[in-house]
Amino acid sequence: MRPEFETFLARLYTDAPLRARFLAAPREEAERQGLTVVECAALERIDRVGLELSARSFAHKRALTASGRRARSWWKYLLRY
Amino acid sequence: MGEADVAVVEANGSDRLTADASDRFGLTWQPALAAGILANLDRIDVVEVIAEEQFGASSRATRALETLAQHVPLLVHGVALGPASTAPVDAFRLEKLARLVDRVEPAFWSEHLACVRAGDIEIGHLAAAPRTEATIDATAANLSRAAALVGARPMVENISTLMEPPASDRSEAEWISSVIAASGCDLLLDLHNVHANSLNFGFDPLDYLDRLDPERIGAIHLAGGCWINTAGDEQRYLDDHLHDVPDPVYDLLAEVGARVRRPLTVILERDGRFPPMSDLLWQLDRARAALAQGRLRADRVGASAK
């Protein structure tokens, strides 16, 4: 697998407009990104439901990280211990 | 009632079943669980700490972590290294991991067999890498680099995925086994991830276990999840760490107990919607019983074969 393929997958997970263009015409979009014939064929068979759910899940995780929802002051419990 | 349920009923009815004396059971450290964990260290053998939550910690937080390590053995668990990638793992992240491992001296450290970034794109979480020879070699190289810099090999964890990674040419179990063989790392087997992937992609989780080298399984993760709906009326099962461990996962733990003879470290992961600590401790007891039940079954088979 080439790094270019890995990067394109990462873009599909994170870039909603690109993902919409890709799902409308997978082979054409993959070819436009300069991927190989074999890579384009693999992407044409992609698990479309799984792609959408994965993208949604990753977006949720990024939002959680950005909001700093996880408490950082856990150590206060320990200093009282 | 599954076999693990029988075991836990027996456990509650008389003496508590115990797994092998060297098996350890614990929880992932969470701020909301801190008081409960510290109050129940007689029932918690080990605590897993998420590495990335310690990076950039204040000196007081660092001292607190060292205090925790004086009371209970710690494990360091990474979630953002992303070794399952054709790109080399980030040396800066590895240096931070190395410093944390030096400071905490965990029983072991671990990381996921996942891709978390590519090019300059942060995916945000754990993505499954295409299962090919190329990613096996690249992952093994990254794990070797990590082991050299941190000073110890990580245990590596199988991940859950909502999507079969495209361009894969082998099964998940085959890919995991090959990475384990090529890297020399032991497996942190997340049984809920196996359960979730088996539901989503229609494989037999026992067949998955049969394809792993039992001697390379060193630790276990347990967790819970839920079904999610898609726009197209399809359902997939999500590993969310927000629900109790489901029954089939305890049954898988018993199966692991029947296959693996070495001591295991079993961690219950819970990231939110926290139940009372008594519920989590009960789930740990149920895990103890399930593992003990599997080990007992293997002992009986071994004895009858003699």
CSV table of C-alpha atoms in Angstrom, one decimal:
chain,number,residue,atom,x,y,z
A,1,MET,CA,0.0,0.0,0.0
A,2,ARG,CA,1.3,3.4,-0.9
A,3,PRO,CA,1.3,6.4,1.5
A,4,GLU,CA,-0.9,8.2,-1.1
A,5,PHE,CA,-3.6,5.6,-0.7
A,6,GLU,CA,-3.4,5.9,3.1
A,7,THR,CA,-3.6,9.7,2.9
A,8,PHE,CA,-6.6,9.5,0.6
A,9,LEU,CA,-8.4,7.3,3.1
A,10,ALA,CA,-7.7,9.8,5.8
A,11,ARG,CA,-9.1,12.6,3.7
A,12,LEU,CA,-12.3,10.5,3.0
A,13,TYR,CA,-12.7,10.1,6.8
A,14,THR,CA,-12.3,13.8,7.5
A,15,ASP,CA,-13.4,15.8,4.5
A,16,ALA,CA,-17.2,15.7,4.1
A,17,PRO,CA,-17.3,17.4,0.6
A,18,LEU,CA,-14.6,15.1,-0.7
A,19,ARG,CA,-16.5,12.1,0.7
A,20,ALA,CA,-19.7,13.2,-0.9
A,21,ARG,CA,-18.0,13.6,-4.3
A,22,PHE,CA,-16.3,10.2,-3.9
A,23,LEU,CA,-19.5,8.4,-2.9
A,24,ALA,CA,-21.2,9.9,-6.0
A,25,ALA,CA,-18.5,8.6,-8.3
A,26,PRO,CA,-15.8,6.6,-6.5
A,27,ARG,CA,-13.6,5.6,-9.4
A,28,GLU,CA,-13.7,9.0,-11.0
A,29,GLU,CA,-12.8,10.8,-7.8
A,30,ALA,CA,-10.0,8.2,-7.0
A,31,GLU,CA,-8.6,8.6,-10.5
A,32,ARG,CA,-8.7,12.4,-10.1
A,33,GLN,CA,-6.6,12.0,-6.9
A,34,GLY,CA,-3.9,10.2,-8.9
A,35,LEU,CA,-4.4,6.7,-7.4
A,36,THR,CA,-3.4,3.6,-9.2
A,37,VAL,CA,-5.8,1.3,-11.1
A,38,VAL,CA,-5.6,-1.3,-8.3
A,39,GLU,CA,-6.3,1.3,-5.7
A,40,CYS,CA,-9.2,2.8,-7.6
A,41,ALA,CA,-10.7,-0.7,-8.0
A,42,ALA,CA,-10.4,-1.3,-4.3
A,43,LEU,CA,-12.1,2.0,-3.5
A,44,GLU,CA,-14.9,1.3,-5.9
A,45,ARG,CA,-15.8,-1.7,-3.7
A,46,ILE,CA,-15.6,0.3,-0.5
A,47,ASP,CA,-18.0,-0.4,2.4
A,48,ARG,CA,-20.1,2.7,1.9
A,49,VAL,CA,-22.2,2.4,5.1
A,50,GLY,CA,-19.0,1.7,7.1
A,51,LEU,CA,-17.3,4.7,5.6
A,52,GLU,CA,-20.1,7.1,6.6
A,53,LEU,CA,-20.3,5.6,10.1
A,54,SER,CA,-16.6,5.7,10.5
A,55,ALA,CA,-16.4,9.3,9.4
A,56,ARG,CA,-19.2,10.2,11.8
A,57,SER,CA,-17.4,8.4,14.7
A,58,PHE,CA,-14.1,10.1,13.9
A,59,ALA,CA,-15.7,13.5,13.7
A,60,HIS,CA,-17.3,12.9,17.1
A,61,LYS,CA,-13.9,12.0,18.6
A,62,ARG,CA,-12.2,15.0,17.1
A,63,ALA,CA,-15.0,17.3,18.5
A,64,LEU,CA,-14.5,15.7,22.0
A,65,THR,CA,-10.8,16.3,21.8
A,66,ALA,CA,-11.2,19.9,20.7
A,67,SER,CA,-13.7,20.6,23.5
A,68,GLY,CA,-11.3,19.2,26.0
A,69,ARG,CA,-14.2,17.3,27.5
A,70,ARG,CA,-12.1,14.8,29.3
A,71,ALA,CA,-11.3,16.2,32.7
A,72,ARG,CA,-7.6,17.0,33.3
A,73,SER,CA,-7.6,17.5,37.0
A,74,TRP,CA,-7.9,13.8,38.0
A,75,TRP,CA,-4.7,14.2,40.1
A,76,LYS,CA,-6.6,16.3,42.6
A,77,TYR,CA,-8.3,13.0,43.8
A,78,LEU,CA,-4.8,11.6,44.4
A,79,LEU,CA,-3.4,14.5,46.3
A,80,ARG,CA,-6.2,14.1,48.7
A,81,TYR,CA,-5.5,10.4,49.1
B,1,MET,CA,-27.1,-19.0,30.6
B,2,GLY,CA,-23.5,-19.1,29.2
B,3,GLU,CA,-20.6,-20.9,30.9
B,4,ALA,CA,-19.2,-17.7,32.3
B,5,ASP,CA,-22.6,-17.0,33.9
B,6,VAL,CA,-22.5,-20.4,35.5
B,7,ALA,CA,-19.1,-19.6,36.9
B,8,VAL,CA,-20.1,-16.3,38.3
B,9,VAL,CA,-23.2,-17.8,40.0
B,10,GLU,CA,-20.9,-20.4,41.5
B,11,ALA,CA,-18.6,-17.6,42.6
B,12,ASN,CA,-21.3,-15.7,44.3
B,13,GLY,CA,-22.7,-18.8,45.9
B,14,SER,CA,-19.6,-19.9,47.8
B,15,ASP,CA,-16.0,-19.0,47.8
B,16,ARG,CA,-15.2,-16.5,45.1
B,17,LEU,CA,-13.6,-18.2,42.2
B,18,THR,CA,-10.2,-16.9,41.5
B,19,ALA,CA,-8.3,-17.0,38.3
B,20,ASP,CA,-4.6,-18.1,38.3
B,21,ALA,CA,-2.8,-16.4,41.2
B,22,SER,CA,-0.8,-14.4,38.8
B,23,ASP,CA,-3.7,-13.1,36.7
B,24,ARG,CA,-4.5,-9.5,37.4
B,25,PHE,CA,-7.7,-7.6,37.0
B,26,GLY,CA,-8.1,-3.8,36.9
B,27,LEU,CA,-9.7,-0.7,35.5
B,28,THR,CA,-8.8,2.1,33.2
B,29,TRP,CA,-8.1,5.3,35.3
B,30,GLN,CA,-10.8,7.9,34.9
B,31,PRO,CA,-11.2,11.1,37.0
B,32,ALA,CA,-14.8,10.1,37.8
B,33,LEU,CA,-13.6,6.7,39.1
B,34,ALA,CA,-10.7,8.0,41.1
B,35,ALA,CA,-12.3,7.9,44.5
B,36,GLY,CA,-13.8,4.5,43.9
B,37,ILE,CA,-10.6,3.0,42.6
B,38,LEU,CA,-8.6,4.3,45.5
B,39,ALA,CA,-11.1,3.0,48.0
B,40,ASN,CA,-11.2,-0.5,46.5
B,41,LEU,CA,-7.5,-1.3,45.8
B,42,ASP,CA,-8.0,-4.6,47.7
B,43,ARG,CA,-10.2,-5.7,44.7
B,44,ILE,CA,-8.2,-3.9,41.9
B,45,ASP,CA,-4.9,-5.4,41.1
B,46,VAL,CA,-3.7,-3.0,38.4
B,47,VAL,CA,-4.7,0.4,36.9
B,48,GLU,CA,-4.3,1.4,33.3
B,49,VAL,CA,-3.4,5.0,32.5
B,50,ILE,CA,-4.0,6.6,29.1
B,51,ALA,CA,-0.6,7.9,28.0
B,52,GLU,CA,-1.8,10.9,26.1
B,53,GLU,CA,-3.7,12.2,29.1
B,54,GLN,CA,-0.3,12.5,30.9
B,55,PHE,CA,1.6,14.3,28.3
B,56,GLY,CA,2.1,17.9,29.3
B,57,ALA,CA,0.8,17.3,32.7
B,58,SER,CA,1.6,19.7,35.5
B,59,SER,CA,4.2,18.8,38.1
B,60,ARG,CA,1.5,18.3,40.7
B,61,ALA,CA,-0.3,15.9,38.3
B,62,THR,CA,3.0,14.1,37.7
B,63,ARG,CA,3.5,13.7,41.4
B,64,ALA,CA,0.0,12.4,41.8
B,65,LEU,CA,0.7,9.7,39.1
B,66,GLU,CA,3.8,8.7,40.9
B,67,THR,CA,1.8,8.5,44.1
B,68,LEU,CA,-0.7,6.2,42.4
B,69,ALA,CA,2.1,4.0,41.2
B,70,GLN,CA,3.2,3.5,44.8
B,71,HIS,CA,-0.3,2.1,45.6
B,72,VAL,CA,-1.0,-0.1,42.6
B,73,PRO,CA,0.8,-1.4,39.6
B,74,LEU,CA,0.2,0.8,36.5
B,75,LEU,CA,0.0,0.1,32.8
B,76,VAL,CA,0.6,2.8,30.2
B,77,HIS,CA,-1.8,2.6,27.3
B,78,GLY,CA,-1.3,4.7,24.2
B,79,VAL,CA,-4.1,5.8,21.9
B,80,ALA,CA,-2.5,8.1,19.4
B,81,LEU,CA,0.7,6.7,18.1
B,82,GLY,CA,-0.8,5.0,15.1
B,83,PRO,CA,1.9,2.4,14.2
B,84,ALA,CA,-0.3,0.7,11.6
B,85,SER,CA,0.8,3.0,8.9
B,86,THR,CA,3.2,3.2,6.0
B,87,ALA,CA,4.6,6.4,7.5
B,88,PRO,CA,7.1,6.3,10.4
B,89,VAL,CA,5.7,6.9,13.8
B,90,ASP,CA,6.3,10.4,15.2
B,91,ALA,CA,9.6,10.5,17.1
B,92,PHE,CA,8.4,13.4,19.3
B,93,ARG,CA,5.4,11.3,20.5
B,94,LEU,CA,7.7,8.3,21.1
B,95,GLU,CA,10.0,10.5,23.2
B,96,LYS,CA,7.1,11.6,25.3
B,97,LEU,CA,6.0,8.0,25.7
B,98,ALA,CA,9.6,7.0,26.7
B,99,ARG,CA,9.7,9.7,29.4
B,100,LEU,CA,6.3,8.6,30.8
B,101,VAL,CA,7.4,5.0,30.9
B,102,ASP,CA,10.7,5.9,32.6
B,103,ARG,CA,8.8,7.9,35.2
B,104,VAL,CA,5.9,5.5,35.9
B,105,GLU,CA,7.8,2.2,35.3
B,106,PRO,CA,4.6,0.4,34.3
B,107,ALA,CA,4.3,-3.4,34.2
B,108,PHE,CA,4.0,-2.9,30.4
B,109,TRP,CA,2.9,-0.3,27.9
B,110,SER,CA,0.6,-0.9,25.0
B,111,GLU,CA,-0.7,0.7,21.8
B,112,HIS,CA,-3.4,0.0,19.2
B,113,LEU,CA,-2.8,-1.6,15.8
B,114,ALA,CA,-4.3,1.4,14.1
B,115,CYS,CA,-3.7,4.3,11.8
B,116,VAL,CA,-4.5,7.7,13.3
B,117,ARG,CA,-3.0,10.1,10.8
B,118,ALA,CA,-1.7,10.2,7.3
B,119,GLY,CA,0.1,13.0,5.5
B,120,ASP,CA,-0.8,16.0,7.6
B,121,ILE,CA,-4.3,14.8,8.3
B,122,GLU,CA,-5.3,13.8,11.9
B,123,ILE,CA,-8.1,11.2,11.6
B,124,GLY,CA,-9.0,11.8,15.3
B,125,HIS,CA,-9.3,8.2,16.3
B,126,LEU,CA,-8.3,4.6,15.5
B,127,ALA,CA,-8.7,3.7,11.9
B,128,ALA,CA,-8.1,0.1,10.6
B,129,ALA,CA,-5.2,-0.1,8.2
B,130,PRO,CA,-5.7,-2.1,5.0
B,131,ARG,CA,-4.7,-5.7,5.8
B,132,THR,CA,-1.9,-6.3,3.4
B,133,GLU,CA,1.7,-7.5,3.4
B,134,ALA,CA,2.9,-3.9,3.1
B,135,THR,CA,1.1,-2.7,6.2
B,136,ILE,CA,2.4,-5.8,8.2
B,137,ASP,CA,5.9,-4.8,7.3
B,138,ALA,CA,5.4,-1.1,7.9
B,139,THR,CA,3.7,-1.8,11.3
B,140,ALA,CA,6.4,-4.1,12.4
B,141,ALA,CA,9.0,-1.5,11.5
B,142,ASN,CA,7.1,1.1,13.5
B,143,LEU,CA,6.8,-1.1,16.5
B,144,SER,CA,10.5,-1.9,16.3
B,145,ARG,CA,11.3,1.8,16.3
B,146,ALA,CA,8.9,2.3,19.2
B,147,ALA,CA,10.5,-0.5,21.2
B,148,ALA,CA,14.0,0.9,20.6
B,149,LEU,CA,13.1,4.4,21.7
B,150,VAL,CA,10.9,3.5,24.7
B,151,GLY,CA,13.1,0.7,25.8
B,152,ALA,CA,10.5,-2.0,25.9
B,153,ARG,CA,8.2,-3.6,23.3
B,154,PRO,CA,4.6,-2.5,23.5
B,155,MET,CA,1.8,-5.0,23.7
B,156,VAL,CA,-0.4,-4.3,20.7
B,157,GLU,CA,-4.2,-4.2,20.6
B,158,ASN,CA,-6.6,-5.3,18.0
B,159,ILE,CA,-9.1,-2.5,17.2
B,160,SER,CA,-12.8,-2.4,16.5
B,161,THR,CA,-13.9,-0.9,13.1
B,162,LEU,CA,-17.1,0.1,11.5
B,163,MET,CA,-15.7,-0.5,8.1
B,164,GLU,CA,-13.7,-3.3,6.5
B,165,PRO,CA,-10.6,-1.4,5.4
B,166,PRO,CA,-10.4,-1.2,1.6
B,167,ALA,CA,-7.7,-3.0,-0.4
B,168,SER,CA,-7.4,-5.7,2.3
B,169,ASP,CA,-6.3,-9.1,1.0
B,170,ARG,CA,-6.6,-11.1,4.3
B,171,SER,CA,-8.7,-11.5,7.4
B,172,GLU,CA,-8.2,-9.5,10.5
B,173,ALA,CA,-7.1,-12.5,12.5
B,174,GLU,CA,-4.5,-13.3,9.8
B,175,TRP,CA,-3.2,-9.8,9.7
B,176,ILE,CA,-3.0,-9.5,13.5
B,177,SER,CA,-1.1,-12.8,13.7
B,178,SER,CA,1.3,-11.7,11.1
B,179,VAL,CA,2.0,-8.4,12.8
B,180,ILE,CA,2.6,-10.3,16.1
B,181,ALA,CA,5.0,-12.7,14.4
B,182,ALA,CA,6.9,-10.0,12.5
B,183,SER,CA,7.1,-7.5,15.4
B,184,GLY,CA,7.9,-9.8,18.4
B,185,CYS,CA,5.2,-7.8,20.3
B,186,ASP,CA,2.6,-9.7,22.4
B,187,LEU,CA,-1.1,-9.2,21.9
B,188,LEU,CA,-3.4,-7.1,24.1
B,189,LEU,CA,-6.5,-8.9,23.0
B,190,ASP,CA,-9.6,-6.7,23.2
B,191,LEU,CA,-12.4,-9.2,23.4
B,192,HIS,CA,-15.2,-6.6,22.9
B,193,ASN,CA,-13.5,-5.4,19.7
B,194,VAL,CA,-13.5,-9.0,18.5
B,195,HIS,CA,-17.2,-9.3,19.5
B,196,ALA,CA,-18.0,-6.0,17.7
B,197,ASN,CA,-16.2,-6.9,14.5
B,198,SER,CA,-17.7,-10.4,14.5
B,199,LEU,CA,-21.2,-8.8,14.6
B,200,ASN,CA,-20.5,-6.2,12.0
B,201,PHE,CA,-18.6,-8.4,9.5
B,202,GLY,CA,-20.1,-11.9,10.2
B,203,PHE,CA,-17.2,-14.0,11.3
B,204,ASP,CA,-17.1,-16.5,14.1
B,205,PRO,CA,-15.2,-15.1,17.1
B,206,LEU,CA,-14.1,-18.5,18.2
B,207,ASP,CA,-12.5,-19.1,14.8
B,208,TYR,CA,-10.8,-15.7,15.3
B,209,LEU,CA,-9.4,-16.9,18.6
B,210,ASP,CA,-8.3,-20.2,17.1
B,211,ARG,CA,-6.1,-18.3,14.5
B,212,LEU,CA,-4.1,-16.5,17.2
B,213,ASP,CA,-1.1,-17.9,18.9
B,214,PRO,CA,-2.3,-18.3,22.5
B,215,GLU,CA,1.2,-18.0,23.9
B,216,ARG,CA,1.4,-14.5,22.5
B,217,ILE,CA,-1.7,-13.2,24.3
B,218,GLY,CA,-0.5,-11.2,27.3
B,219,ALA,CA,-3.4,-9.0,28.3
B,220,ILE,CA,-7.2,-8.6,27.7
B,221,HIS,CA,-9.5,-5.6,27.4
B,222,LEU,CA,-13.2,-5.8,28.2
B,223,ALA,CA,-15.7,-3.1,27.4
B,224,GLY,CA,-19.3,-2.6,26.2
B,225,GLY,CA,-21.0,-1.0,23.2
B,226,CYS,CA,-24.4,-0.5,21.5
B,227,TRP,CA,-26.1,-0.9,18.1
B,228,ILE,CA,-26.3,2.2,16.0
B,229,ASN,CA,-28.7,2.8,13.0
B,230,THR,CA,-27.6,3.9,9.6
B,231,ALA,CA,-29.6,6.1,7.2
B,232,GLY,CA,-30.2,3.0,5.1
B,233,ASP,CA,-32.0,1.1,7.9
B,234,GLU,CA,-28.9,-1.1,8.5
B,235,GLN,CA,-27.4,-1.6,12.0
B,236,ARG,CA,-23.8,-1.8,13.1
B,237,TYR,CA,-22.4,-2.4,16.6
B,238,LEU,CA,-20.2,0.3,18.1
B,239,ASP,CA,-17.5,-0.2,20.7
B,240,ASP,CA,-18.3,2.8,22.9
B,241,HIS,CA,-17.0,2.0,26.3
B,242,LEU,CA,-20.2,3.5,27.7
B,243,HIS,CA,-22.1,0.2,28.4
B,244,ASP,CA,-21.6,-2.8,30.6
B,245,VAL,CA,-19.6,-5.8,29.3
B,246,PRO,CA,-22.1,-8.0,27.3
B,247,ASP,CA,-22.5,-11.7,28.1
B,248,PRO,CA,-20.8,-13.0,24.9
B,249,VAL,CA,-17.6,-11.1,25.9
B,250,TYR,CA,-17.4,-13.0,29.2
B,251,ASP,CA,-17.9,-16.2,27.2
B,252,LEU,CA,-15.0,-15.2,25.0
B,253,LEU,CA,-12.9,-14.6,28.1
B,254,ALA,CA,-13.7,-18.1,29.3
B,255,GLU,CA,-12.5,-19.4,25.9
B,256,VAL,CA,-9.3,-17.4,26.2
B,257,GLY,CA,-8.8,-19.0,29.7
B,258,ALA,CA,-9.2,-22.4,28.1
B,259,ARG,CA,-6.5,-21.6,25.5
B,260,VAL,CA,-3.9,-19.4,27.3
B,261,ARG,CA,-1.8,-20.9,30.0
B,262,ARG,CA,0.3,-17.8,30.9
B,263,PRO,CA,-0.9,-15.2,33.4
B,264,LEU,CA,-3.1,-12.5,32.0
B,265,THR,CA,-3.8,-8.9,32.8
B,266,VAL,CA,-7.5,-8.1,32.3
B,267,ILE,CA,-8.6,-4.5,32.1
B,268,LEU,CA,-12.2,-3.3,32.1
B,269,GLU,CA,-12.5,-0.1,30.1
B,270,ARG,CA,-15.2,2.3,30.9
B,271,ASP,CA,-15.0,5.9,29.6
B,272,GLY,CA,-18.4,7.4,30.6
B,273,ARG,CA,-22.0,6.9,31.8
B,274,PHE,CA,-20.3,5.5,34.9
B,275,PRO,CA,-22.4,3.1,37.0
B,276,PRO,CA,-21.8,2.8,40.7
B,277,MET,CA,-18.3,1.4,41.5
B,278,SER,CA,-20.0,-1.7,43.0
B,279,ASP,CA,-21.2,-2.5,39.5
B,280,LEU,CA,-17.8,-2.2,38.0
B,281,LEU,CA,-16.3,-4.3,40.7
B,282,TRP,CA,-19.0,-6.9,40.1
B,283,GLN,CA,-18.0,-6.9,36.4
B,284,LEU,CA,-14.4,-7.5,37.4
B,285,ASP,CA,-15.5,-10.4,39.6
B,286,ARG,CA,-17.4,-11.8,36.7
B,287,ALA,CA,-14.3,-11.5,34.6
B,288,ARG,CA,-12.3,-13.4,37.2
B,289,ALA,CA,-14.9,-16.1,37.3
B,290,ALA,CA,-15.0,-16.4,33.5
B,291,LEU,CA,-11.2,-16.7,33.2
B,292,ALA,CA,-11.1,-19.2,36.0
B,293,GLN,CA,-13.9,-21.2,34.5
B,294,GLY,CA,-11.9,-21.4,31.2
B,295,ARG,CA,-8.7,-22.4,32.9
B,296,LEU,CA,-10.6,-25.0,34.9
B,297,ARG,CA,-12.0,-26.5,31.7
B,298,ALA,CA,-8.5,-26.7,30.2
B,299,ASP,CA,-7.2,-28.4,33.3
B,300,ARG,CA,-10.0,-31.0,33.2
B,301,VAL,CA,-9.3,-31.7,29.5
B,302,GLY,CA,-5.6,-32.0,30.3
B,303,ALA,CA,-6.2,-34.3,33.2
B,304,SER,CA,-8.6,-36.6,31.2
B,305,ALA,CA,-6.0,-36.8,28.4
B,306,LYS,CA,-3.4,-38.3,30.8
